[in-house]
């Protein structure tokens, strides 16, 4: 660099004062070297030849400074100095080439950085859009839940008011009955009192009480006890709290299901893995067990005994979810399996062998690795969710939003594949297909 600066300074010594002024004037212009602004006027105004060389080297580096120097010499008509400088600085060609190469590399790197940032912008936009959709769903769920709660509050309040009114009416009826009896007795006593007045001037009239005083009730112990409304209020509040708790559980369960549904993947069946008795639909979304064994190549991936088939897609990281319609079936198996599972002969489906699955048997018995499951409602559609890094697999009843079963602390070390078994035909009793359904979490 020092050698180049020295050569540039020596060349400037050959310029007259007017030529040097013109030289500095061109250095002020923008884009004398593409992509670079000119050298500020304030710096060039009092710069001598040495200062000018230093400013150029600082501004454009070695190869760039030489390129600019030669361009300006051509513009002021000193091609002779250009020729002389090129001869003296043959190595500058190599410097220029190196500069151009570095500039190209820098340009490519900058373009790559721009592309990466543009991709990041799209990723952020997608995440923001997904977040917005998730927010809309949670708002809709919350509105539905709170509508139910408000309806429950209104219904409970109406029932409570009705119960209180009934007690008030009963109390009022009792009071009205007592008042009526008292008024009747007052009327009778008034009549007897008037008779006493009529006989007040008669001598020796029998004034015994049994003649004039009628038989009446003893009112000393008769009272109207105000009913206890607190028990009604307390009972209504307790019932409302129970309804709130139930709705809260439903809301949380639905929110959890919606969260996992956001990781839905498009899953199709892999015909190369299907047992020869299995019939797959053209779109690879449905499978059922037929009665006739098909002639198919017995490749290493195909199940040759068990009526199983795998999904075409594999997953080795992240989270994924898919849903399967199981309506009308008396037997099925669903879940995920590791890539290296045994596919020939008898199979024992458990996590130790790489199977994380649940199954239905005899139309009502649900099991996971031979453990009986307690299922409240017979599911029509089952959702399967896998968190690879967390090591968990969960099965969801899509309609009731209940979790049917979960495997936790799983050790995933290889690719996982969706697993399906529609079960044997059983003379038509189990002929309905398993159907991979599109996930609609806007419901």
GROMACS .gro file of C-alpha atoms in nm:
model
  443
    1UNK     CA    1   0.000   0.000   0.000
    2UNK     CA    2   0.288   0.237   0.085
    3UNK     CA    3   0.447   0.166  -0.255
    4UNK     CA    4   0.125   0.251  -0.435
    5UNK     CA    5   0.076   0.573  -0.236
    6UNK     CA    6   0.429   0.679  -0.320
    7UNK     CA    7   0.375   0.616  -0.693
    8UNK     CA    8   0.049   0.813  -0.690
    9UNK     CA    9   0.218   1.104  -0.509
   10UNK     CA   10   0.506   1.106  -0.758
   11UNK     CA   11   0.261   1.111  -1.048
   12UNK     CA   12   0.073   1.408  -0.899
   13UNK     CA   13   0.406   1.598  -0.891
   14UNK     CA   14   0.392   1.598  -1.272
   15UNK     CA   15   0.065   1.793  -1.274
   16UNK     CA   16   0.061   2.170  -1.302
   17UNK     CA   17  -0.139   2.373  -1.051
   18UNK     CA   18  -0.438   2.412  -1.282
   19UNK     CA   19  -0.432   2.041  -1.365
   20UNK     CA   20  -0.412   1.958  -0.994
   21UNK     CA   21  -0.714   2.183  -0.925
   22UNK     CA   22  -0.909   2.000  -1.198
   23UNK     CA   23  -0.793   1.668  -1.052
   24UNK     CA   24  -0.931   1.759  -0.706
   25UNK     CA   25  -1.252   1.891  -0.864
   26UNK     CA   26  -1.325   1.548  -1.014
   27UNK     CA   27  -1.255   1.382  -0.680
   28UNK     CA   28  -1.545   1.582  -0.529
   29UNK     CA   29  -1.795   1.426  -0.771
   30UNK     CA   30  -2.017   1.137  -0.651
   31UNK     CA   31  -1.985   0.794  -0.807
   32UNK     CA   32  -1.645   0.856  -0.964
   33UNK     CA   33  -1.610   0.501  -0.829
   34UNK     CA   34  -1.942   0.317  -0.847
   35UNK     CA   35  -2.116   0.296  -0.513
   36UNK     CA   36  -1.896   0.563  -0.348
   37UNK     CA   37  -1.976   0.930  -0.286
   38UNK     CA   38  -1.713   1.191  -0.368
   39UNK     CA   39  -1.454   1.313  -0.121
   40UNK     CA   40  -1.602   1.607   0.081
   41UNK     CA   41  -1.509   1.955  -0.048
   42UNK     CA   42  -1.390   2.069   0.294
   43UNK     CA   43  -1.126   1.794   0.301
   44UNK     CA   44  -0.998   1.864  -0.052
   45UNK     CA   45  -1.003   2.244  -0.041
   46UNK     CA   46  -0.662   2.292   0.121
   47UNK     CA   47  -0.521   1.943   0.055
   48UNK     CA   48  -0.178   1.929  -0.108
   49UNK     CA   49  -0.070   1.642  -0.331
   50UNK     CA   50   0.032   1.415  -0.043
   51UNK     CA   51  -0.290   1.487   0.148
   52UNK     CA   52  -0.489   1.416  -0.167
   53UNK     CA   53  -0.325   1.074  -0.209
   54UNK     CA   54  -0.392   0.992   0.159
   55UNK     CA   55  -0.759   1.096   0.123
   56UNK     CA   56  -0.799   0.873  -0.184
   57UNK     CA   57  -0.638   0.571  -0.020
   58UNK     CA   58  -0.850   0.617   0.293
   59UNK     CA   59  -1.166   0.660   0.085
   60UNK     CA   60  -1.124   0.387  -0.175
   61UNK     CA   61  -0.852   0.156  -0.040
   62UNK     CA   62  -0.558   0.054  -0.259
   63UNK     CA   63  -0.718  -0.092  -0.576
   64UNK     CA   64  -1.006   0.151  -0.560
   65UNK     CA   65  -0.773   0.449  -0.517
   66UNK     CA   66  -0.570   0.342  -0.823
   67UNK     CA   67  -0.888   0.300  -1.031
   68UNK     CA   68  -1.010   0.647  -0.937
   69UNK     CA   69  -0.666   0.799  -0.993
   70UNK     CA   70  -0.647   0.659  -1.347
   71UNK     CA   71  -1.005   0.769  -1.429
   72UNK     CA   72  -0.938   1.127  -1.320
   73UNK     CA   73  -0.611   1.142  -1.512
   74UNK     CA   74  -0.801   1.040  -1.825
   75UNK     CA   75  -1.066   1.306  -1.760
   76UNK     CA   76  -0.804   1.586  -1.736
   77UNK     CA   77  -0.631   1.464  -2.050
   78UNK     CA   78  -0.313   1.317  -1.899
   79UNK     CA   79  -0.326   0.975  -2.067
   80UNK     CA   80   0.051   0.983  -2.080
   81UNK     CA   81   0.064   0.963  -1.704
   82UNK     CA   82  -0.196   0.685  -1.714
   83UNK     CA   83   0.030   0.484  -1.946
   84UNK     CA   84   0.336   0.556  -1.737
   85UNK     CA   85   0.159   0.468  -1.412
   86UNK     CA   86   0.030   0.137  -1.555
   87UNK     CA   87   0.382   0.042  -1.659
   88UNK     CA   88   0.527   0.135  -1.322
   89UNK     CA   89   0.252  -0.037  -1.133
   90UNK     CA   90   0.196  -0.357  -1.324
   91UNK     CA   91   0.117  -0.525  -0.995
   92UNK     CA   92  -0.175  -0.285  -0.961
   93UNK     CA   93  -0.360  -0.496  -1.217
   94UNK     CA   94  -0.339  -0.783  -0.976
   95UNK     CA   95  -0.450  -0.551  -0.698
   96UNK     CA   96  -0.743  -0.439  -0.909
   97UNK     CA   97  -0.838  -0.797  -0.985
   98UNK     CA   98  -0.815  -0.877  -0.618
   99UNK     CA   99  -1.027  -0.573  -0.544
  100UNK     CA  100  -1.288  -0.675  -0.801
  101UNK     CA  101  -1.292  -1.027  -0.662
  102UNK     CA  102  -1.335  -0.901  -0.308
  103UNK     CA  103  -1.602  -0.661  -0.427
  104UNK     CA  104  -1.787  -0.946  -0.599
  105UNK     CA  105  -1.759  -1.162  -0.288
  106UNK     CA  106  -1.878  -0.875  -0.073
  107UNK     CA  107  -2.165  -0.809  -0.311
  108UNK     CA  108  -2.266  -1.176  -0.308
  109UNK     CA  109  -2.244  -1.182   0.070
  110UNK     CA  110  -2.457  -0.870   0.093
  111UNK     CA  111  -2.716  -1.017  -0.143
  112UNK     CA  112  -2.723  -1.335   0.066
  113UNK     CA  113  -2.771  -1.128   0.382
  114UNK     CA  114  -3.053  -0.939   0.212
  115UNK     CA  115  -3.218  -1.265   0.104
  116UNK     CA  116  -3.184  -1.407   0.456
  117UNK     CA  117  -3.347  -1.097   0.601
  118UNK     CA  118  -3.623  -1.104   0.341
  119UNK     CA  119  -3.687  -1.469   0.433
  120UNK     CA  120  -3.687  -1.373   0.801
  121UNK     CA  121  -3.943  -1.101   0.724
  122UNK     CA  122  -4.167  -1.361   0.557
  123UNK     CA  123  -4.117  -1.596   0.853
  124UNK     CA  124  -4.210  -1.319   1.098
  125UNK     CA  125  -4.513  -1.230   0.885
  126UNK     CA  126  -4.624  -1.594   0.886
  127UNK     CA  127  -4.573  -1.615   1.262
  128UNK     CA  128  -4.764  -1.290   1.315
  129UNK     CA  129  -5.045  -1.413   1.089
  130UNK     CA  130  -5.057  -1.744   1.276
  131UNK     CA  131  -5.056  -1.555   1.606
  132UNK     CA  132  -5.340  -1.334   1.481
  133UNK     CA  133  -5.543  -1.636   1.375
  134UNK     CA  134  -5.473  -1.799   1.710
  135UNK     CA  135  -5.587  -1.481   1.886
  136UNK     CA  136  -5.908  -1.478   1.680
  137UNK     CA  137  -5.977  -1.839   1.776
  138UNK     CA  138  -5.909  -1.772   2.144
  139UNK     CA  139  -6.135  -1.465   2.134
  140UNK     CA  140  -6.410  -1.669   1.969
  141UNK     CA  141  -6.365  -1.949   2.224
  142UNK     CA  142  -6.371  -1.696   2.507
  143UNK     CA  143  -6.684  -1.529   2.372
  144UNK     CA  144  -6.858  -1.864   2.343
  145UNK     CA  145  -6.748  -1.968   2.690
  146UNK     CA  146  -6.846  -1.639   2.853
  147UNK     CA  147  -7.179  -1.643   2.668
  148UNK     CA  148  -7.247  -1.982   2.825
  149UNK     CA  149  -7.138  -1.849   3.164
  150UNK     CA  150  -7.358  -1.540   3.132
  151UNK     CA  151  -7.649  -1.760   3.032
  152UNK     CA  152  -7.578  -1.977   3.335
  153UNK     CA  153  -7.571  -1.669   3.558
  154UNK     CA  154  -7.899  -1.543   3.412
  155UNK     CA  155  -8.060  -1.886   3.443
  156UNK     CA  156  -7.936  -1.930   3.801
  157UNK     CA  157  -8.057  -1.581   3.894
  158UNK     CA  158  -8.399  -1.646   3.741
  159UNK     CA  159  -8.427  -1.977   3.925
  160UNK     CA  160  -8.314  -1.816   4.249
  161UNK     CA  161  -8.566  -1.531   4.217
  162UNK     CA  162  -8.840  -1.782   4.137
  163UNK     CA  163  -8.750  -1.992   4.444
  164UNK     CA  164  -8.745  -1.683   4.669
  165UNK     CA  165  -9.078  -1.566   4.526
  166UNK     CA  166  -9.230  -1.908   4.593
  167UNK     CA  167  -9.119  -1.891   4.956
  168UNK     CA  168  -9.253  -1.538   4.983
  169UNK     CA  169  -9.588  -1.645   4.836
  170UNK     CA  170  -9.610  -1.940   5.073
  171UNK     CA  171  -9.536  -1.715   5.370
  172UNK     CA  172  -9.792  -1.460   5.250
  173UNK     CA  173 -10.058  -1.731   5.210
  174UNK     CA  174  -9.993  -1.848   5.565
  175UNK     CA  175 -10.015  -1.490   5.694
  176UNK     CA  176 -10.337  -1.429   5.497
  177UNK     CA  177 -10.488  -1.748   5.643
  178UNK     CA  178 -10.404  -1.643   6.001
  179UNK     CA  179 -10.540  -1.293   5.941
  180UNK     CA  180 -10.860  -1.437   5.799
  181UNK     CA  181 -10.906  -1.659   6.106
  182UNK     CA  182 -10.835  -1.368   6.338
  183UNK     CA  183 -11.082  -1.144   6.156
  184UNK     CA  184 -11.348  -1.416   6.181
  185UNK     CA  185 -11.287  -1.451   6.552
  186UNK     CA  186 -11.296  -1.072   6.594
  187UNK     CA  187 -11.627  -1.065   6.410
  188UNK     CA  188 -11.772  -1.337   6.633
  189UNK     CA  189 -11.641  -1.173   6.948
  190UNK     CA  190 -11.789  -0.840   6.838
  191UNK     CA  191 -12.130  -1.001   6.796
  192UNK     CA  192 -12.109  -1.157   7.144
  193UNK     CA  193 -11.998  -0.825   7.288
  194UNK     CA  194 -12.302  -0.652   7.138
  195UNK     CA  195 -12.530  -0.911   7.297
  196UNK     CA  196 -12.379  -0.841   7.635
  197UNK     CA  197 -12.463  -0.475   7.587
  198UNK     CA  198 -12.824  -0.563   7.501
  199UNK     CA  199 -12.869  -0.758   7.824
  200UNK     CA  200 -12.685  -0.512   8.038
  201UNK     CA  201 -13.015  -0.391   8.204
  202UNK     CA  202 -13.162  -0.735   8.263
  203UNK     CA  203 -13.143  -0.863   8.618
  204UNK     CA  204 -13.011  -1.203   8.702
  205UNK     CA  205 -12.888  -1.264   8.344
  206UNK     CA  206 -12.642  -1.552   8.324
  207UNK     CA  207 -12.307  -1.389   8.236
  208UNK     CA  208 -12.102  -1.709   8.240
  209UNK     CA  209 -11.818  -1.696   7.988
  210UNK     CA  210 -11.915  -2.020   7.823
  211UNK     CA  211 -12.231  -1.854   7.690
  212UNK     CA  212 -12.080  -1.536   7.547
  213UNK     CA  213 -11.715  -1.626   7.472
  214UNK     CA  214 -11.689  -1.852   7.165
  215UNK     CA  215 -11.431  -2.123   7.125
  216UNK     CA  216 -11.123  -1.964   6.967
  217UNK     CA  217 -10.763  -2.048   6.893
  218UNK     CA  218 -10.490  -1.963   7.136
  219UNK     CA  219 -10.283  -1.713   6.942
  220UNK     CA  220 -10.005  -1.672   7.196
  221UNK     CA  221  -9.773  -1.920   7.030
  222UNK     CA  222  -9.877  -1.842   6.673
  223UNK     CA  223  -9.610  -1.653   6.478
  224UNK     CA  224  -9.501  -1.609   6.116
  225UNK     CA  225  -9.143  -1.727   6.078
  226UNK     CA  226  -8.964  -1.549   5.789
  227UNK     CA  227  -8.830  -1.815   5.552
  228UNK     CA  228  -8.455  -1.864   5.513
  229UNK     CA  229  -8.357  -1.720   5.177
  230UNK     CA  230  -7.988  -1.761   5.247
  231UNK     CA  231  -7.996  -2.134   5.178
  232UNK     CA  232  -8.147  -2.067   4.834
  233UNK     CA  233  -7.884  -1.805   4.757
  234UNK     CA  234  -7.602  -2.027   4.883
  235UNK     CA  235  -7.727  -2.326   4.687
  236UNK     CA  236  -7.760  -2.118   4.370
  237UNK     CA  237  -7.409  -1.977   4.413
  238UNK     CA  238  -7.266  -2.325   4.474
  239UNK     CA  239  -7.440  -2.458   4.164
  240UNK     CA  240  -7.318  -2.162   3.960
  241UNK     CA  241  -6.963  -2.213   4.085
  242UNK     CA  242  -6.980  -2.576   3.977
  243UNK     CA  243  -7.104  -2.473   3.633
  244UNK     CA  244  -6.825  -2.215   3.611
  245UNK     CA  245  -6.569  -2.479   3.703
  246UNK     CA  246  -6.707  -2.716   3.439
  247UNK     CA  247  -6.702  -2.448   3.170
  248UNK     CA  248  -6.352  -2.345   3.275
  249UNK     CA  249  -6.229  -2.701   3.230
  250UNK     CA  250  -6.396  -2.719   2.889
  251UNK     CA  251  -6.246  -2.386   2.782
  252UNK     CA  252  -5.895  -2.488   2.891
  253UNK     CA  253  -5.927  -2.828   2.721
  254UNK     CA  254  -6.049  -2.668   2.397
  255UNK     CA  255  -5.771  -2.408   2.408
  256UNK     CA  256  -5.512  -2.687   2.453
  257UNK     CA  257  -5.656  -2.877   2.157
  258UNK     CA  258  -5.651  -2.564   1.941
  259UNK     CA  259  -5.288  -2.503   2.032
  260UNK     CA  260  -5.180  -2.849   1.917
  261UNK     CA  261  -5.401  -2.827   1.606
  262UNK     CA  262  -5.188  -2.534   1.494
  263UNK     CA  263  -4.911  -2.788   1.423
  264UNK     CA  264  -5.128  -2.987   1.179
  265UNK     CA  265  -4.936  -3.152   0.894
  266UNK     CA  266  -5.062  -3.295   0.568
  267UNK     CA  267  -5.029  -3.670   0.615
  268UNK     CA  268  -5.087  -3.933   0.345
  269UNK     CA  269  -5.054  -4.311   0.346
  270UNK     CA  270  -4.749  -4.488   0.204
  271UNK     CA  271  -4.865  -4.775  -0.021
  272UNK     CA  272  -4.516  -4.933  -0.010
  273UNK     CA  273  -4.567  -5.008   0.361
  274UNK     CA  274  -4.929  -5.135   0.343
  275UNK     CA  275  -5.016  -5.494   0.429
  276UNK     CA  276  -5.142  -5.673   0.112
  277UNK     CA  277  -5.494  -5.699   0.256
  278UNK     CA  278  -5.527  -5.322   0.300
  279UNK     CA  279  -5.714  -5.111   0.044
  280UNK     CA  280  -5.596  -4.751   0.009
  281UNK     CA  281  -5.796  -4.473  -0.155
  282UNK     CA  282  -5.656  -4.295  -0.461
  283UNK     CA  283  -5.583  -3.981  -0.258
  284UNK     CA  284  -5.401  -4.193   0.005
  285UNK     CA  285  -5.625  -4.054   0.280
  286UNK     CA  286  -5.838  -4.364   0.357
  287UNK     CA  287  -5.762  -4.727   0.437
  288UNK     CA  288  -5.968  -5.035   0.521
  289UNK     CA  289  -5.902  -5.408   0.534
  290UNK     CA  290  -6.027  -5.613   0.241
  291UNK     CA  291  -6.107  -5.982   0.220
  292UNK     CA  292  -5.864  -6.073  -0.056
  293UNK     CA  293  -5.485  -6.060  -0.036
  294UNK     CA  294  -5.337  -5.849  -0.314
  295UNK     CA  295  -5.027  -5.948  -0.506
  296UNK     CA  296  -4.772  -5.685  -0.407
  297UNK     CA  297  -4.391  -5.681  -0.394
  298UNK     CA  298  -4.269  -5.788  -0.050
  299UNK     CA  299  -4.025  -5.501   0.002
  300UNK     CA  300  -3.849  -5.450   0.338
  301UNK     CA  301  -4.080  -5.162   0.431
  302UNK     CA  302  -4.406  -5.358   0.391
  303UNK     CA  303  -4.595  -5.517   0.680
  304UNK     CA  304  -4.651  -5.879   0.578
  305UNK     CA  305  -4.860  -6.010   0.870
  306UNK     CA  306  -5.020  -5.725   1.069
  307UNK     CA  307  -5.277  -5.510   0.887
  308UNK     CA  308  -5.071  -5.194   0.926
  309UNK     CA  309  -4.966  -4.902   0.706
  310UNK     CA  310  -4.744  -4.601   0.773
  311UNK     CA  311  -4.772  -4.241   0.672
  312UNK     CA  312  -4.560  -4.122   0.381
  313UNK     CA  313  -4.422  -3.828   0.579
  314UNK     CA  314  -4.158  -3.863   0.850
  315UNK     CA  315  -4.067  -3.625   1.132
  316UNK     CA  316  -3.741  -3.598   1.323
  317UNK     CA  317  -3.784  -3.266   1.503
  318UNK     CA  318  -4.040  -3.011   1.613
  319UNK     CA  319  -4.408  -3.075   1.669
  320UNK     CA  320  -4.671  -3.225   1.442
  321UNK     CA  321  -5.040  -3.318   1.457
  322UNK     CA  322  -5.291  -3.509   1.246
  323UNK     CA  323  -5.652  -3.626   1.285
  324UNK     CA  324  -5.816  -3.955   1.191
  325UNK     CA  325  -6.187  -4.031   1.164
  326UNK     CA  326  -6.270  -4.363   1.332
  327UNK     CA  327  -6.651  -4.358   1.305
  328UNK     CA  328  -6.822  -4.693   1.255
  329UNK     CA  329  -6.524  -4.908   1.348
  330UNK     CA  330  -6.500  -5.179   1.612
  331UNK     CA  331  -6.121  -5.213   1.597
  332UNK     CA  332  -5.830  -4.983   1.507
  333UNK     CA  333  -5.478  -4.876   1.608
  334UNK     CA  334  -5.334  -4.524   1.575
  335UNK     CA  335  -5.020  -4.339   1.674
  336UNK     CA  336  -4.658  -4.302   1.566
  337UNK     CA  337  -4.369  -4.544   1.530
  338UNK     CA  338  -3.995  -4.514   1.483
  339UNK     CA  339  -3.847  -4.589   1.142
  340UNK     CA  340  -3.658  -4.903   1.248
  341UNK     CA  341  -3.958  -5.102   1.379
  342UNK     CA  342  -3.997  -5.464   1.280
  343UNK     CA  343  -4.249  -5.501   0.998
  344UNK     CA  344  -4.242  -5.875   0.948
  345UNK     CA  345  -4.412  -6.148   1.147
  346UNK     CA  346  -4.572  -6.102   1.486
  347UNK     CA  347  -4.550  -5.752   1.632
  348UNK     CA  348  -4.578  -5.640   1.993
  349UNK     CA  349  -4.685  -5.275   1.992
  350UNK     CA  350  -4.529  -5.095   2.288
  351UNK     CA  351  -4.288  -4.804   2.338
  352UNK     CA  352  -3.999  -5.041   2.405
  353UNK     CA  353  -4.040  -5.169   2.048
  354UNK     CA  354  -4.084  -4.821   1.902
  355UNK     CA  355  -4.467  -4.807   1.902
  356UNK     CA  356  -4.648  -4.516   2.070
  357UNK     CA  357  -5.005  -4.614   1.987
  358UNK     CA  358  -5.354  -4.665   2.129
  359UNK     CA  359  -5.615  -4.907   2.006
  360UNK     CA  360  -5.984  -5.001   2.013
  361UNK     CA  361  -6.095  -5.363   2.053
  362UNK     CA  362  -6.442  -5.523   2.049
  363UNK     CA  363  -6.605  -5.187   1.984
  364UNK     CA  364  -6.562  -5.051   2.338
  365UNK     CA  365  -6.227  -5.152   2.488
  366UNK     CA  366  -5.954  -4.887   2.458
  367UNK     CA  367  -5.594  -4.980   2.537
  368UNK     CA  368  -5.241  -4.838   2.529
  369UNK     CA  369  -4.962  -5.096   2.554
  370UNK     CA  370  -5.210  -5.347   2.702
  371UNK     CA  371  -5.318  -5.094   2.968
  372UNK     CA  372  -5.694  -5.035   2.977
  373UNK     CA  373  -5.797  -4.675   2.918
  374UNK     CA  374  -6.096  -4.504   3.075
  375UNK     CA  375  -6.275  -4.327   2.788
  376UNK     CA  376  -6.590  -4.127   2.875
  377UNK     CA  377  -6.724  -4.095   2.522
  378UNK     CA  378  -6.657  -4.309   2.219
  379UNK     CA  379  -6.452  -4.079   1.993
  380UNK     CA  380  -6.551  -4.020   1.632
  381UNK     CA  381  -6.229  -3.845   1.545
  382UNK     CA  382  -5.890  -3.891   1.712
  383UNK     CA  383  -5.610  -3.632   1.702
  384UNK     CA  384  -5.247  -3.741   1.741
  385UNK     CA  385  -4.993  -3.482   1.861
  386UNK     CA  386  -4.617  -3.534   1.890
  387UNK     CA  387  -4.361  -3.303   2.049
  388UNK     CA  388  -4.032  -3.456   1.935
  389UNK     CA  389  -3.798  -3.251   2.155
  390UNK     CA  390  -4.019  -3.284   2.463
  391UNK     CA  391  -4.059  -3.656   2.402
  392UNK     CA  392  -4.437  -3.675   2.426
  393UNK     CA  393  -4.726  -3.824   2.229
  394UNK     CA  394  -5.086  -3.737   2.314
  395UNK     CA  395  -5.419  -3.860   2.176
  396UNK     CA  396  -5.722  -3.630   2.170
  397UNK     CA  397  -6.095  -3.682   2.129
  398UNK     CA  398  -6.154  -3.397   1.883
  399UNK     CA  399  -6.527  -3.362   1.957
  400UNK     CA  400  -6.521  -3.374   2.337
  401UNK     CA  401  -6.167  -3.220   2.348
  402UNK     CA  402  -6.074  -3.477   2.613
  403UNK     CA  403  -5.723  -3.621   2.621
  404UNK     CA  404  -5.761  -3.996   2.571
  405UNK     CA  405  -5.404  -4.088   2.664
  406UNK     CA  406  -5.051  -3.946   2.672
  407UNK     CA  407  -4.703  -4.094   2.652
  408UNK     CA  408  -4.437  -3.881   2.821
  409UNK     CA  409  -4.061  -3.899   2.869
  410UNK     CA  410  -4.027  -4.078   2.536
  411UNK     CA  411  -3.679  -4.117   2.393
  412UNK     CA  412  -3.694  -4.025   2.024
  413UNK     CA  413  -3.364  -4.083   1.844
  414UNK     CA  414  -3.475  -4.142   1.485
  415UNK     CA  415  -3.746  -4.056   1.234
  416UNK     CA  416  -4.108  -4.101   1.342
  417UNK     CA  417  -4.388  -4.207   1.107
  418UNK     CA  418  -4.767  -4.182   1.152
  419UNK     CA  419  -4.908  -4.531   1.210
  420UNK     CA  420  -5.247  -4.670   1.108
  421UNK     CA  421  -5.417  -5.005   1.144
  422UNK     CA  422  -5.783  -5.034   1.040
  423UNK     CA  423  -5.804  -5.383   1.191
  424UNK     CA  424  -5.930  -5.696   1.015
  425UNK     CA  425  -6.254  -5.698   0.814
  426UNK     CA  426  -6.441  -5.925   1.059
  427UNK     CA  427  -6.710  -6.023   0.810
  428UNK     CA  428  -6.802  -5.662   0.741
  429UNK     CA  429  -6.841  -5.557   1.107
  430UNK     CA  430  -6.520  -5.355   1.085
  431UNK     CA  431  -6.526  -5.261   0.717
  432UNK     CA  432  -6.544  -4.883   0.771
  433UNK     CA  433  -6.221  -4.705   0.671
  434UNK     CA  434  -5.984  -4.502   0.879
  435UNK     CA  435  -5.990  -4.153   0.724
  436UNK     CA  436  -5.713  -3.895   0.760
  437UNK     CA  437  -5.922  -3.581   0.801
  438UNK     CA  438  -5.837  -3.219   0.730
  439UNK     CA  439  -5.786  -3.028   1.053
  440UNK     CA  440  -6.043  -2.754   1.101
  441UNK     CA  441  -5.963  -2.572   1.425
  442UNK     CA  442  -6.187  -2.277   1.341
  443UNK     CA  443  -6.494  -2.469   1.462
   0.00000   0.00000   0.00000
